[in-house]
XYZ file of C-alpha atoms in Angstrom:
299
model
C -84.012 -120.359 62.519
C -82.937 -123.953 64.144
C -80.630 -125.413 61.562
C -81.803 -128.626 62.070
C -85.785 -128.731 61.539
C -85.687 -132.014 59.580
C -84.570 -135.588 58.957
C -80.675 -135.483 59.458
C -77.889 -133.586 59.581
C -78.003 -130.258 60.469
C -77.691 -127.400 57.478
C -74.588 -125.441 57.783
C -74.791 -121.677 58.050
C -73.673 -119.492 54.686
C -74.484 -115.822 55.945
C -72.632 -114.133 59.255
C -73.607 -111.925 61.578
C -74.221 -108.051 60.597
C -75.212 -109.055 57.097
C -78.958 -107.669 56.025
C -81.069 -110.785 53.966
C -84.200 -110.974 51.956
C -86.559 -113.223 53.031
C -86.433 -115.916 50.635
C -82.910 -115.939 50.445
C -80.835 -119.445 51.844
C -79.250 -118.674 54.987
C -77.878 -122.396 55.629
C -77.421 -125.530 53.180
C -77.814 -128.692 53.294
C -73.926 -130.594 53.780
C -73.042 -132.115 50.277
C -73.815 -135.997 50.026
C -75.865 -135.548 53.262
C -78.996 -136.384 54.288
C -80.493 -132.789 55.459
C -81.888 -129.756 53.848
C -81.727 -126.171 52.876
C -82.795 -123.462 55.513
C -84.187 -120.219 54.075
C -85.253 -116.384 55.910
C -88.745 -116.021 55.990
C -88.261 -112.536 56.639
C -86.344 -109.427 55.284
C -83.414 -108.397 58.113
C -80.232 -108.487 59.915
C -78.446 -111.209 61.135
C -77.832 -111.024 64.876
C -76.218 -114.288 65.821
C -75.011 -117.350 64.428
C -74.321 -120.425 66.456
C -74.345 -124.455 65.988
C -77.834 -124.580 66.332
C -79.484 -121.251 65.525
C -79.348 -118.149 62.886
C -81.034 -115.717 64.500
C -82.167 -112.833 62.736
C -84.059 -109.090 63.114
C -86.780 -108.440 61.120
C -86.734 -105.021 59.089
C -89.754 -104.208 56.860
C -91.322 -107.221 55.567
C -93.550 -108.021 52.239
C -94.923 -111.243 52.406
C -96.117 -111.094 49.462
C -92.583 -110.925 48.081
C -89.305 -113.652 48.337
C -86.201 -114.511 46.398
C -87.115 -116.998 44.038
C -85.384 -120.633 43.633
C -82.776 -121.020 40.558
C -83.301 -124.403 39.586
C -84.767 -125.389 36.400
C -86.393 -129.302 36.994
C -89.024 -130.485 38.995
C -86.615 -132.269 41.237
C -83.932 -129.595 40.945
C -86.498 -127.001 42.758
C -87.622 -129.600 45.544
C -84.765 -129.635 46.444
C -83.108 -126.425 46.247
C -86.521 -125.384 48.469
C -85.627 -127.964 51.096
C -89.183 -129.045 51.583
C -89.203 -131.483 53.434
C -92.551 -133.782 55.043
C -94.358 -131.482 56.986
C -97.171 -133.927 58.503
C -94.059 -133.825 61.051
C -91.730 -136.463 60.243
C -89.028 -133.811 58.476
C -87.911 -136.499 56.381
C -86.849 -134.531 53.004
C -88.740 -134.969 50.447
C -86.389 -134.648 47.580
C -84.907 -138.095 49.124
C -88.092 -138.977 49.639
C -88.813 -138.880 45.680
C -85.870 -140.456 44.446
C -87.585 -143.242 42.922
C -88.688 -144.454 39.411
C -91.839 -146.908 39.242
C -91.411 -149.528 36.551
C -95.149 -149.901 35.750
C -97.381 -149.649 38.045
C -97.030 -147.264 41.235
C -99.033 -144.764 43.360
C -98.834 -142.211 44.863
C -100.771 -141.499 47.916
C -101.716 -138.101 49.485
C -102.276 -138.254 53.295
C -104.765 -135.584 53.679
C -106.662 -137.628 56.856
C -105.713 -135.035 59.207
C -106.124 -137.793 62.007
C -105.178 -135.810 64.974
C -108.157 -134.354 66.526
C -108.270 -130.035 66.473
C -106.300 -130.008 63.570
C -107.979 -128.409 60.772
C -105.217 -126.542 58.587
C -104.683 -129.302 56.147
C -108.076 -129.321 55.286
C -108.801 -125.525 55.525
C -106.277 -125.105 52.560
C -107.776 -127.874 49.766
C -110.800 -126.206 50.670
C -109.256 -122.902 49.604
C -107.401 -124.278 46.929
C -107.894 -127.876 45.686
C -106.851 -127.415 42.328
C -103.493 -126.526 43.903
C -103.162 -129.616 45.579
C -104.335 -131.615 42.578
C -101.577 -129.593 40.600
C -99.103 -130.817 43.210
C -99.974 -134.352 42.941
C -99.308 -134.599 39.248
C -96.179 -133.241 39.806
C -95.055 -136.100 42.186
C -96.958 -138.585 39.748
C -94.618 -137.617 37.075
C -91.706 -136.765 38.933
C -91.913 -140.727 39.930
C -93.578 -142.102 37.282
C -96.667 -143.186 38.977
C -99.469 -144.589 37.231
C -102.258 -143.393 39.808
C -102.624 -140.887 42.099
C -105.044 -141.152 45.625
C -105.956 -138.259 48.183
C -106.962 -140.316 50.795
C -109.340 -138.188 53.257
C -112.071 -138.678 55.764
C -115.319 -138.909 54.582
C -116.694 -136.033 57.084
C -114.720 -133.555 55.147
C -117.350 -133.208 52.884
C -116.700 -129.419 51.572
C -112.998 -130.430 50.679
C -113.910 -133.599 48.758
C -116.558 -131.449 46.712
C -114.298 -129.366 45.506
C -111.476 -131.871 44.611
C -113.656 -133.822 42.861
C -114.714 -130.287 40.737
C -110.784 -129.995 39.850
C -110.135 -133.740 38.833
C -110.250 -134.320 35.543
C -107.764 -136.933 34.959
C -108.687 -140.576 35.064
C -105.900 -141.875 36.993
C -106.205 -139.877 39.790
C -109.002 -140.061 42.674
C -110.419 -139.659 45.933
C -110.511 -142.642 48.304
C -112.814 -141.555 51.711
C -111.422 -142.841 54.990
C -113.265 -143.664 57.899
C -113.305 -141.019 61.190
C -111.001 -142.743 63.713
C -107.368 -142.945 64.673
C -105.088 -143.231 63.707
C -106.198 -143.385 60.313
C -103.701 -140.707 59.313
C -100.264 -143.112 59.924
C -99.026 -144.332 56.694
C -99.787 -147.815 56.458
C -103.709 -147.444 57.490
C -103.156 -145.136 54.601
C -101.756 -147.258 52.225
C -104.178 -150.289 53.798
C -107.191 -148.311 53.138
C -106.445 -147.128 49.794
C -105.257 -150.252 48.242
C -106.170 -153.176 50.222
C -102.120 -154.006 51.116
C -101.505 -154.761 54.845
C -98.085 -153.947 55.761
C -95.598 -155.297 57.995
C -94.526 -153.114 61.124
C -91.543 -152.255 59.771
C -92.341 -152.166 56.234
C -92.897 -148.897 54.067
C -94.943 -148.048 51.698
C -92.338 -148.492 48.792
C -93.065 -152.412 49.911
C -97.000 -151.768 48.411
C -95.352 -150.112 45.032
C -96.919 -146.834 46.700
C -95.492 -143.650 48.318
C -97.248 -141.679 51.176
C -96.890 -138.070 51.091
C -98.845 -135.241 53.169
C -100.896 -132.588 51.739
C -99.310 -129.978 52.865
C -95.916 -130.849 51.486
C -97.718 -131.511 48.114
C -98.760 -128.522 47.877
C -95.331 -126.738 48.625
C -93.853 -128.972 46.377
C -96.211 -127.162 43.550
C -95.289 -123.768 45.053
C -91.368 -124.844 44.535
C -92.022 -126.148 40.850
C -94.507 -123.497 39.651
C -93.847 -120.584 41.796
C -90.075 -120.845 42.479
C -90.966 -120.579 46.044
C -88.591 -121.904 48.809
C -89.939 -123.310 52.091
C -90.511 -120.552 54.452
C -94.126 -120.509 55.178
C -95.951 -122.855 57.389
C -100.141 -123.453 57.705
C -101.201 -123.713 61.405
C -103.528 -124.601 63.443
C -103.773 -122.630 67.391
C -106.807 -124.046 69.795
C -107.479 -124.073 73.451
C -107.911 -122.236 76.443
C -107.569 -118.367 74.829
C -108.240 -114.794 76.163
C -111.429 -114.698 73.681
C -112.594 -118.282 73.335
C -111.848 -121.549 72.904
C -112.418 -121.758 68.912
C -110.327 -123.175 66.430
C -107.809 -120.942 64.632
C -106.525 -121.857 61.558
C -103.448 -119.196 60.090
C -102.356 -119.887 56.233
C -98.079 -119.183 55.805
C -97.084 -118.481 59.286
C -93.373 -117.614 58.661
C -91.231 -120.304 59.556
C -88.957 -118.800 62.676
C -91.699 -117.254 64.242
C -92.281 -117.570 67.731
C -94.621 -119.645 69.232
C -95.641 -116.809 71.824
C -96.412 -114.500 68.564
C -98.471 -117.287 66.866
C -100.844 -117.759 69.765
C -101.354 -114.150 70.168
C -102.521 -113.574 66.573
C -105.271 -116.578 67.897
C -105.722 -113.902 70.804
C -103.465 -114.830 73.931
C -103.549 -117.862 76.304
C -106.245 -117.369 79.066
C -105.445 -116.825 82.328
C -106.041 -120.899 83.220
C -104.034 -123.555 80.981
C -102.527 -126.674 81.158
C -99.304 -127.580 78.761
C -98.429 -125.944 75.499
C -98.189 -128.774 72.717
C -96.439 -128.221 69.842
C -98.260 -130.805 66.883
C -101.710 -133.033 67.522
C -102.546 -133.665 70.794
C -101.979 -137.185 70.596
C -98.186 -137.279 69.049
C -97.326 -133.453 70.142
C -94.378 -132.520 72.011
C -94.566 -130.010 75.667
C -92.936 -126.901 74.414
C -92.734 -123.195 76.137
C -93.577 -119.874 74.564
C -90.189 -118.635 75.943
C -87.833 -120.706 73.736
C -89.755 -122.068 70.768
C -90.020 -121.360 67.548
C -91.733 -122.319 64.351
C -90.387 -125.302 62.130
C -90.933 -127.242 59.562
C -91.659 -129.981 62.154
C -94.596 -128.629 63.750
């Protein structure tokens, strides 16, 4: 587990080696009065080594199905006990992220464009469960006292946008479809789409009385709030040039920590002809190596 996988500092480590964990349980926290944010096991097992930028542990007998739930009582208290943080990539965490009170007015906008071509996770999981992602939204839309609430997706994602619109039954919250090109998923064509406001370069969205937020981390925010559930699961998507074919392969809760070599042979196994491994779209991705990387909340 890096202990940085986010927007600033690093977490500092609170277990040491030869102790057994739970998965669920917080392994490193975030520095007081720091930007950063928690680290939690996404496993059950023993701690093997502990360095300045790793907690490395062995995995012992696993439920998924089971974690140790968060202690905090508000909305905002469980965000960030959870250390989600914004998992279209940028790490930035989203408890900071949320500090903020509209004073009339205000929206908040889901980024669920899923801009970078192959990537299909995002959409995958509203399609499995949009009224989870609607459930997250009001949370933020309260938490911030927003007065609307957009999902801004493509229009080709027709199954997804059926379904939301089955689960929406508030007024103030809607679906604005986005045209198929690129890089319709960065924040301002977001917030330039949805309500008309061009921003500056090096504006943000708080500029267009408007936050951006992806739909992934919306919907672990509403597995914080109503399930007590820290961040230690990750949605994926694994395509390219694989032992069985060249499909797309989209895995729900990979455990954070995993490696990348174990990922892409639950997709089946890299073929015997490839070019790089990228870690994220292939437009913004990062090279990376099976060897030495991991899963994080970064990508």
């Amino acid at each position: 587990f890096a202990l940085k996988q986010h927007a600033g500092v690093p977490a500092q480590p609170i277990v040491c080696k030869g102790v057994n964990i739970v998965r669920g349980q917080m392994i490193a926290a975030k520095p007081k009065n720091a930007l950063g944010s928690n680290i939690f096991s996404s496993i059950n097992g023993r701690v093997t080594a502990v360095d300045d930028c790793n907690i490395t542990v062995e995995e012992s007998n696993t439920n998924y199905a089971e974690y140790r739930k968060l202690t905090g009582n508000s909305p905002a208290e469980l965000i960030e006990e959870a250390g989600i943080v914004g998992l279209g990539g940028a790490g930035f965490p989203t408890s900071v992220k949320l500090n903020v009170k509209f004073d009339g007015g205000g929206a908040v906008l889901v980024n669920a464009a899923e801009c970078e071509p192959i990537l299909s996770h995002n959409i995958a999981r509203i399609e499995k469960e949009p009224e989870h992602l609607i459930a997250g939204l009001k949370i933020v839309m309260e938490l911030v006292n927003a007065e609307k609430g957009i999902i801004a997706e493509k229009g080709i994602h027709k199954e997804a946008i059926a379904k939301l619109k089955e689960e929406i039954t508030e007024k103030n919250i809607e679906i604005s479809e986005l045209e198929n090109i690129y890089p319709m998923g960065e924040e301002r064509a977001v917030v330039r789409e949805t309500l008309g406001i061009l921003l500056e370069p090096k504006q943000l969205p708080m500029a267009a009385n408007a936050i951006v937020i992806n739909a992934e981390t919306v919907l672990r925010i509403r597995e914080a709030v109503e399930d007590k559930k820290p961040l230690i699961d990750k949605d994926m998507t694994v395509a390219g040039k694989l032992k069985e074919d060249a499909s797309v392969h989209i895995f729900f809760d990979i455990p954070i920590g995993m490696k990348v070599a174990d990922v892409i042979e639950k997709a089946g196994g890299l073929g015997e002809e490839y070019g790089e491994l990228i870690m994220g779209g292939p437009f913004t991705g990062k090279r990376t190596s099976m060897e030495a990387s991991v899963i994080k909340t970064t990508g």
